[in-house]
C-alpha positions as a Markdown table, in Angstrom:
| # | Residue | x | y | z |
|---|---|---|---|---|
| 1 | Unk | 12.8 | -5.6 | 32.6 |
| 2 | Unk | 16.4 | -4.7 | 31.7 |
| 3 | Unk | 19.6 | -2.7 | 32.0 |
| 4 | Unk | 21.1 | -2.9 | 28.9 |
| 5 | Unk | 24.1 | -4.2 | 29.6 |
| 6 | Unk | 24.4 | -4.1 | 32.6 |
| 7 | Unk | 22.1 | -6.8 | 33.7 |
| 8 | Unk | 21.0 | -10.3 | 32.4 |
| 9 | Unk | 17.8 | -11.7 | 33.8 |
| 10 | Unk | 16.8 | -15.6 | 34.2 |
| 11 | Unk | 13.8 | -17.2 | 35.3 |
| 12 | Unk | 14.0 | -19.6 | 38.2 |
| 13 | Unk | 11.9 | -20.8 | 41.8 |
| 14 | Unk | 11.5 | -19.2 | 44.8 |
| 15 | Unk | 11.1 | -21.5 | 47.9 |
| 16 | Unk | 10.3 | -24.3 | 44.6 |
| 17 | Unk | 6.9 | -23.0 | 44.2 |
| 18 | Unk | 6.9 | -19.4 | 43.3 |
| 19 | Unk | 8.3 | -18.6 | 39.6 |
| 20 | Unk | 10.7 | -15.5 | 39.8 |
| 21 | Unk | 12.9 | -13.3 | 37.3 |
| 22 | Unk | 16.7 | -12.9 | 39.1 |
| 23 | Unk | 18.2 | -9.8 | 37.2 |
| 24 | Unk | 21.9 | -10.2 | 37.4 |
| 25 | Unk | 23.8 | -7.2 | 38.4 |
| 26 | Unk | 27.5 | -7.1 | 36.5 |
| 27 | Unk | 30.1 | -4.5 | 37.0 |
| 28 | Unk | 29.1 | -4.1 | 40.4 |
| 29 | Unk | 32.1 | -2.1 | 42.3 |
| 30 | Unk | 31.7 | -1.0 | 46.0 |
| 31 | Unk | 29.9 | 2.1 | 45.6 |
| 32 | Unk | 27.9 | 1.3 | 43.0 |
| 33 | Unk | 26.9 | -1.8 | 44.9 |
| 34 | Unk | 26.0 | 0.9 | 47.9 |
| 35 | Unk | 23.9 | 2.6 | 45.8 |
| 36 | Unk | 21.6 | -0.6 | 44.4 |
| 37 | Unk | 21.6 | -1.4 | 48.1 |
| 38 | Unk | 19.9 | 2.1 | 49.0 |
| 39 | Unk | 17.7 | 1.5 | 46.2 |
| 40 | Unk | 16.6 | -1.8 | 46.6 |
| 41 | Unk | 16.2 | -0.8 | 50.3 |
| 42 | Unk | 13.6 | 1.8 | 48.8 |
| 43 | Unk | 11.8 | -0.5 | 46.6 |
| 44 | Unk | 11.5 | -3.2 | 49.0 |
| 45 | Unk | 9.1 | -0.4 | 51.4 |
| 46 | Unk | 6.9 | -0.3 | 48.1 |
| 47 | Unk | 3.8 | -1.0 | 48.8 |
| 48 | Unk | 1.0 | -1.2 | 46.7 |
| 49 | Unk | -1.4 | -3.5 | 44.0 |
| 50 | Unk | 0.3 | -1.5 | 40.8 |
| 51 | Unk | 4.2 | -1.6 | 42.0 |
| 52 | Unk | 5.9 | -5.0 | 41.4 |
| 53 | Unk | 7.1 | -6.3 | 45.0 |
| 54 | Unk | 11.1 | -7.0 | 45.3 |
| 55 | Unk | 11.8 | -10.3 | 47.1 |
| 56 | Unk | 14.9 | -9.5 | 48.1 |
| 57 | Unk | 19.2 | -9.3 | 46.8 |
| 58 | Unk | 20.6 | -12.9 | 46.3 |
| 59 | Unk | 24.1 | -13.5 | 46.4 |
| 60 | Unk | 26.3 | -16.2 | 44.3 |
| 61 | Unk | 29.5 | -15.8 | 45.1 |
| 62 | Unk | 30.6 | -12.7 | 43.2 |
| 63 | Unk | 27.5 | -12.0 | 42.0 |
| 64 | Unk | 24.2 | -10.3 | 42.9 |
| 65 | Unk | 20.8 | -10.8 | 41.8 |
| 66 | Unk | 17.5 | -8.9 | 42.6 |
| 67 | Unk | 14.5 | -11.5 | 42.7 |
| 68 | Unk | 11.3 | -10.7 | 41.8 |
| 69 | Unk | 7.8 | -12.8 | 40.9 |
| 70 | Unk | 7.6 | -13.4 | 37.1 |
| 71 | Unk | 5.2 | -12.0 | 35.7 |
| 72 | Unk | 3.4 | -14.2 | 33.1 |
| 73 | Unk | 1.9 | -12.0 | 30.8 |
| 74 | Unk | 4.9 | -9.9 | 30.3 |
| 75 | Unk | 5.5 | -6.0 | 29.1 |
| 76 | Unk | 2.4 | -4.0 | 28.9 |
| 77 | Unk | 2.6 | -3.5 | 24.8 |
| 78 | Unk | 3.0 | -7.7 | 24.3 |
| 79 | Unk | 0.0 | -7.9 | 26.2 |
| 80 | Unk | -2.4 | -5.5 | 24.5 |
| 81 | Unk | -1.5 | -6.7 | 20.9 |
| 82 | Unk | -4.3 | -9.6 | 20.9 |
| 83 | Unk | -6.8 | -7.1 | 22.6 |
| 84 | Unk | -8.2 | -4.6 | 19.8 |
| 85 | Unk | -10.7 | -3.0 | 23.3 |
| 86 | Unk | -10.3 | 0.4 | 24.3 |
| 87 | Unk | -11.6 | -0.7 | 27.8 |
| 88 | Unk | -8.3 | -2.5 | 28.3 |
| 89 | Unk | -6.0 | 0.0 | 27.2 |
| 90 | Unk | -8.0 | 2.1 | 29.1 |
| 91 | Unk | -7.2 | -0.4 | 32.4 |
| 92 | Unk | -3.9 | -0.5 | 31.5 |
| 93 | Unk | -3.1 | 3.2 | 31.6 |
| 94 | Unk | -5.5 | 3.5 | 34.6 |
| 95 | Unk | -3.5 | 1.4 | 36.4 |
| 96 | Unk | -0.1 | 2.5 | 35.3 |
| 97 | Unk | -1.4 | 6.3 | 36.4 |
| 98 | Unk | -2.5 | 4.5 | 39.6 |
| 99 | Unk | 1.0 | 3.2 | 40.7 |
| 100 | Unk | 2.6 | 7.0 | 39.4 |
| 101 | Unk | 0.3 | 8.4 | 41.7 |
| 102 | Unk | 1.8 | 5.8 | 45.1 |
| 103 | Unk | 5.3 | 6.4 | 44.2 |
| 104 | Unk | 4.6 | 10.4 | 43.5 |
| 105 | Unk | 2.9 | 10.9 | 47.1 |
| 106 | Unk | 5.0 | 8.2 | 48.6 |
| 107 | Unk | 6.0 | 9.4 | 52.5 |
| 108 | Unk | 8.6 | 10.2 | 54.0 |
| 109 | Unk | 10.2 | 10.8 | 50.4 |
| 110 | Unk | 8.7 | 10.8 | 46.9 |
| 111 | Unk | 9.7 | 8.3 | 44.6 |
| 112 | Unk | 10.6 | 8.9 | 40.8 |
| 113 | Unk | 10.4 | 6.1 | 38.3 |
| 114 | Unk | 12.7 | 7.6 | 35.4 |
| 115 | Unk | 12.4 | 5.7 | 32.6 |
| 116 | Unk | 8.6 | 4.6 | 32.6 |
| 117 | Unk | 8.1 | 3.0 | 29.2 |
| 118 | Unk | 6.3 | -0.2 | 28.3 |
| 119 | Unk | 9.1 | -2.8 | 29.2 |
| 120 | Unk | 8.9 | -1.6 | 32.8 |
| 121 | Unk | 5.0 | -1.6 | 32.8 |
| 122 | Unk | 4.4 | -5.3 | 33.5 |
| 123 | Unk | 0.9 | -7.9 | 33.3 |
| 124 | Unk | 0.5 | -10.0 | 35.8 |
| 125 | Unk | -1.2 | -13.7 | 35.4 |
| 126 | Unk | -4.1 | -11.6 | 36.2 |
| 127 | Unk | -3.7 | -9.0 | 33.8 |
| 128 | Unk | -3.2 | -6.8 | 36.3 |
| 129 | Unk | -0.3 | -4.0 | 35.9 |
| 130 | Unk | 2.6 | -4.0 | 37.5 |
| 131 | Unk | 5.6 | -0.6 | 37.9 |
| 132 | Unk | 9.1 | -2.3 | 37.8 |
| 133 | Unk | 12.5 | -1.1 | 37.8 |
| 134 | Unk | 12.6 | 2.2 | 40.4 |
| 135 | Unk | 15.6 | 4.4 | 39.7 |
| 136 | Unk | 17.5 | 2.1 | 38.2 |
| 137 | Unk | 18.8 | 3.5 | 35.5 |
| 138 | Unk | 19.8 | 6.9 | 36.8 |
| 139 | Unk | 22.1 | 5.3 | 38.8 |
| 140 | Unk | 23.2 | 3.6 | 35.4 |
| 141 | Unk | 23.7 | 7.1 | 33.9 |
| 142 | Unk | 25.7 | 8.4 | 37.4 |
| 143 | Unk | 28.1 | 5.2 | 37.2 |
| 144 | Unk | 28.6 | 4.9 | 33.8 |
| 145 | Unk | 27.9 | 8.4 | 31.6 |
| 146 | Unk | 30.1 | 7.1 | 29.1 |
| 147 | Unk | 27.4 | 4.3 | 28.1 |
| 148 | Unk | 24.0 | 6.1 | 29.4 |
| 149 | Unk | 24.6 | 10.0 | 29.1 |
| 150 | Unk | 23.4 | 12.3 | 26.4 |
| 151 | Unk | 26.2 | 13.0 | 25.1 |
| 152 | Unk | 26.6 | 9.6 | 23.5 |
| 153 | Unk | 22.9 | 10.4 | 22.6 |
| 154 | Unk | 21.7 | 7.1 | 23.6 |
| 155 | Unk | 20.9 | 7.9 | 27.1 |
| 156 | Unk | 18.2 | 5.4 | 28.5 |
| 157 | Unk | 14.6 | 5.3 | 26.7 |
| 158 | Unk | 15.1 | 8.4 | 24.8 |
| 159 | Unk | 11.8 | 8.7 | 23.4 |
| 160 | Unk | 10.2 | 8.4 | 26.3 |
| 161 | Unk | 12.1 | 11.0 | 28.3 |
| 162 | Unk | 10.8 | 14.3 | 28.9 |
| 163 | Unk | 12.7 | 17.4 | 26.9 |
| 164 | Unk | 14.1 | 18.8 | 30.5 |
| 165 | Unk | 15.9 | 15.8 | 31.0 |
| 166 | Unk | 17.9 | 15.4 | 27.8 |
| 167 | Unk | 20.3 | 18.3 | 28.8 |
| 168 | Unk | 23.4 | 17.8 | 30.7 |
| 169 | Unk | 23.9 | 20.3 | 33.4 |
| 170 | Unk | 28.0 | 20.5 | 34.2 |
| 171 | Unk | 28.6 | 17.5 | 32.4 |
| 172 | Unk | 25.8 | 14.8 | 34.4 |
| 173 | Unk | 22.2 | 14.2 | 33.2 |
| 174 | Unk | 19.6 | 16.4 | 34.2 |
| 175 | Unk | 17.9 | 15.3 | 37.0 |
| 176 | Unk | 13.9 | 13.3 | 36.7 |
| 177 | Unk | 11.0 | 14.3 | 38.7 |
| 178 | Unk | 7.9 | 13.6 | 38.9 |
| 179 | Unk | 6.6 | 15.6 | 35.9 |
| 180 | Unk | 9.1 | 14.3 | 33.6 |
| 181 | Unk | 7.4 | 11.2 | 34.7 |
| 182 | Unk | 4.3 | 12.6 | 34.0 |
| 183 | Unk | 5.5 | 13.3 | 30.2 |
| 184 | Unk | 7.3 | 9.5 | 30.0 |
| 185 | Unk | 3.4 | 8.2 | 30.8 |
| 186 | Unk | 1.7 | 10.8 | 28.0 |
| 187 | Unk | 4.5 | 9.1 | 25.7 |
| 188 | Unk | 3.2 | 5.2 | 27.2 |
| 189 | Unk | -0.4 | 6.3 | 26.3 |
| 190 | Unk | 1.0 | 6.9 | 22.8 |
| 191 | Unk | 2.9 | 3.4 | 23.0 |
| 192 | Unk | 0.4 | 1.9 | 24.2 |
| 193 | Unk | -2.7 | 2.7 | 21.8 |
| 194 | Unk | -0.2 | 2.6 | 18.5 |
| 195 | Unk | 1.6 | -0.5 | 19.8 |
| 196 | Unk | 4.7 | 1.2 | 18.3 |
| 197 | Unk | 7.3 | 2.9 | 20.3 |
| 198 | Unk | 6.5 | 7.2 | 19.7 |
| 199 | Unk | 7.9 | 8.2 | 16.8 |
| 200 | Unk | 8.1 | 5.3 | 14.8 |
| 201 | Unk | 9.5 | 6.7 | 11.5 |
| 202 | Unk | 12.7 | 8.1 | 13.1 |
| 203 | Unk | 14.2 | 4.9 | 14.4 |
| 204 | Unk | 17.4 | 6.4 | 14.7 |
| 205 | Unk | 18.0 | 8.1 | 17.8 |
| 206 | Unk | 20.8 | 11.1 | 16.6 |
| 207 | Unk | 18.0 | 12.2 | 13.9 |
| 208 | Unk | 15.0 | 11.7 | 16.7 |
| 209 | Unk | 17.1 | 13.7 | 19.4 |
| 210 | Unk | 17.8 | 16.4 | 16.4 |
| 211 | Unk | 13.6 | 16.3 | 15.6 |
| 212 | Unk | 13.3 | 17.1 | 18.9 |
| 213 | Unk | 15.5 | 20.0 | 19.0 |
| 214 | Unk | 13.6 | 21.5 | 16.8 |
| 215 | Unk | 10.8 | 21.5 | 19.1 |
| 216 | Unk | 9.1 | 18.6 | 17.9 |
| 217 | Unk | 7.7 | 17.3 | 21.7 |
| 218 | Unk | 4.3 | 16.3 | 20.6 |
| 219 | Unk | 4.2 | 13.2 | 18.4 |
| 220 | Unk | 2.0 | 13.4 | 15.3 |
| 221 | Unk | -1.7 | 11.6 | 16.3 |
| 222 | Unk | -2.3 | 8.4 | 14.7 |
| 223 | Unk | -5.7 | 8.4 | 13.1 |
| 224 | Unk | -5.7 | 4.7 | 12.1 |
| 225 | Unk | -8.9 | 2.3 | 12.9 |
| 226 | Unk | -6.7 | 0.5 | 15.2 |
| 227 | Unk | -5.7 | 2.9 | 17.1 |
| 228 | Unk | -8.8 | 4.8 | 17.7 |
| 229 | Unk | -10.4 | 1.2 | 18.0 |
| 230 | Unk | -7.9 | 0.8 | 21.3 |
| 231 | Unk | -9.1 | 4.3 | 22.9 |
| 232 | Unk | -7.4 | 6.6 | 21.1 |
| 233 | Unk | -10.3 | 9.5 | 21.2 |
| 234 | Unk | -10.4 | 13.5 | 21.4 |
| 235 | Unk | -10.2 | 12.6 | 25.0 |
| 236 | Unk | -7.3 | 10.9 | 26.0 |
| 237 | Unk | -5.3 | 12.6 | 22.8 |
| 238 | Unk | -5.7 | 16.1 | 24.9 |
| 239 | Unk | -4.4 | 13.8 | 28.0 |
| 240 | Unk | -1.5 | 12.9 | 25.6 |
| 241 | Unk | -1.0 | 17.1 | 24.6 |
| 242 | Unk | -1.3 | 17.7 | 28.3 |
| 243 | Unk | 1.2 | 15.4 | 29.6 |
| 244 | Unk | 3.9 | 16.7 | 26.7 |
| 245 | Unk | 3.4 | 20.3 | 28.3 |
| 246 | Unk | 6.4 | 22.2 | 29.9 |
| 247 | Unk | 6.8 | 20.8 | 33.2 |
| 248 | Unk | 4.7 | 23.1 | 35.3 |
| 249 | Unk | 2.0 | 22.7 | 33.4 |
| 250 | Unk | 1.3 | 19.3 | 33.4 |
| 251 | Unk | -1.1 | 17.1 | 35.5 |
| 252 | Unk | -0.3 | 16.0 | 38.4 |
| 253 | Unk | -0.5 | 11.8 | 38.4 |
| 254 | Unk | -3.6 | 12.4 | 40.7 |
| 255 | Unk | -5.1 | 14.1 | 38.2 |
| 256 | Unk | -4.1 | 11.9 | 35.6 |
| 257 | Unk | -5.8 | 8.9 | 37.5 |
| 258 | Unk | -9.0 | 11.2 | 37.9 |
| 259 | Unk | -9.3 | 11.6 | 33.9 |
| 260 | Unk | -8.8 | 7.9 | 33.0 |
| 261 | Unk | -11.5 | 7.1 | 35.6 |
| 262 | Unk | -13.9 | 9.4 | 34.0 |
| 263 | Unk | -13.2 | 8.1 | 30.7 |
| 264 | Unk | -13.5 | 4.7 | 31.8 |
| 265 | Unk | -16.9 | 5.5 | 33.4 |
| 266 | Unk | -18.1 | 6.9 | 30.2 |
| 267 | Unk | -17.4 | 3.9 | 28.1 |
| 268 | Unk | -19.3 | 1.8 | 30.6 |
């Protein structure tokens, strides 16, 4: 879980049983501390198995934290190196598509993540899945474009991001919806199978964001053992194609559940 550096998380006790992270909020001014208040507000009415719950805002002196339980197997990524099984990727993603699909038909208002990517896909101590981090870093990107906007080319998970999104409209970032979502989780399945973050060869990101300019969306398919040993088929590569489609034409997260399930079934 993180903010760059805008946050700094440390593990403590809640009520002296209950292992939590607190993720230190800095450079919190009054309306910026208004709008984490709205949002933690938001993620605190969440939920559901697949989204992490929010204990609460703790305030030390100055400073605010946001407390939530620690999950013991941590990001998604460390905890499918040690399992070479396409059934557990295939649980992973499953899962992941699951929560998409709560905060995507959340009521009264949709909810879009933003910056879905492996770090924010936690494993819980039972290697359940777990959605973190709601929102959070477009309001990073509002209060701070200097550090988080495009034009510094640097502006959140870039690889992850859908192309839609990397374009700033009048100066702020374009906003995220739940299909740029959609393409963030084609680029976890992706992570997830490769254990590498997309595009590993281009690590730096002012040559990746001028790749992708060229129209290079789709990532090149691995065709390693390892990778197709961890569920990388025909299958779930089209899944990967169809989430990287312009934005009306990709699956809707329901939809996106509906496939893994079938492909689950059919490895049973």
């Amino acid at each position: 879980m993180g903010l760059g550096g805008t946050a700094s998380c440390y593990e403590g006790m809640f009520l002296e049983r209950h292992p939590v992270v607190l993720k230190r909020l800095d450079r919190l001014d009054a309306r910026l501390e208004l709008r984490f208040s709205r949002e933690v507000a938001v993620w605190k009415q969440l939920k559901h198995p697949r989204i992490l719950d929010l204990i609460g805002l703790h305030t030390h002196g100055n400073t605010k934290y946001m407390v939530s339980p620690l999950m013991m197997y941590g990001s998604a990524r460390e905890y499918l190196k040690p399992h070479l099984d396409s059934n557990c990727t295939l649980k992973v993603l499953l899962q992941t598509a699951q929560g998409l699909e709560y905060l995507h038909n959340h009521e009264p208002n949709v909810v879009v993540h933003g910056d879905l990517y492996s770090k924010n896909i936690l494993v819980s101590d039972s290697g359940d899945i777990r959605i973190a981090d709601f929102g959070l870093s477009m309001i990073m990107e509002e209060f701070f474009p200097d550090q988080y906007s495009l034009s510094w080319h640097n502006g959140g998970n870039i690889k992850w991001k859908a192309p839609e999104c990397l374009r700033l409209i009048d100066g702020q970032p374009a906003p995220r919806t739940t299909m740029s979502d959609i393409f963030s989780f084609g680029r976890v399945i992706v992570e997830l199978t490769t254990l590498k973050e997309p595009f590993p060869d281009i690590p730096d990101q002012y040559e990746f964001w001028d790749h992708i300019k060229d129209g290079n969306i789709l990532p090149p398919r691995p065709t390693d053992e390892e990778t197709i040993a961890r569920g990388l088929n025909d299958e779930l590569w089209r899944l990967v194609e169809d989430c990287c489609k312009d934005a009306e034409l990709r699956p809707t997260a329901a939809e996106v559940v509906r496939r893994l399930e079938a492909m689950l079934v059919s490895q049973a």
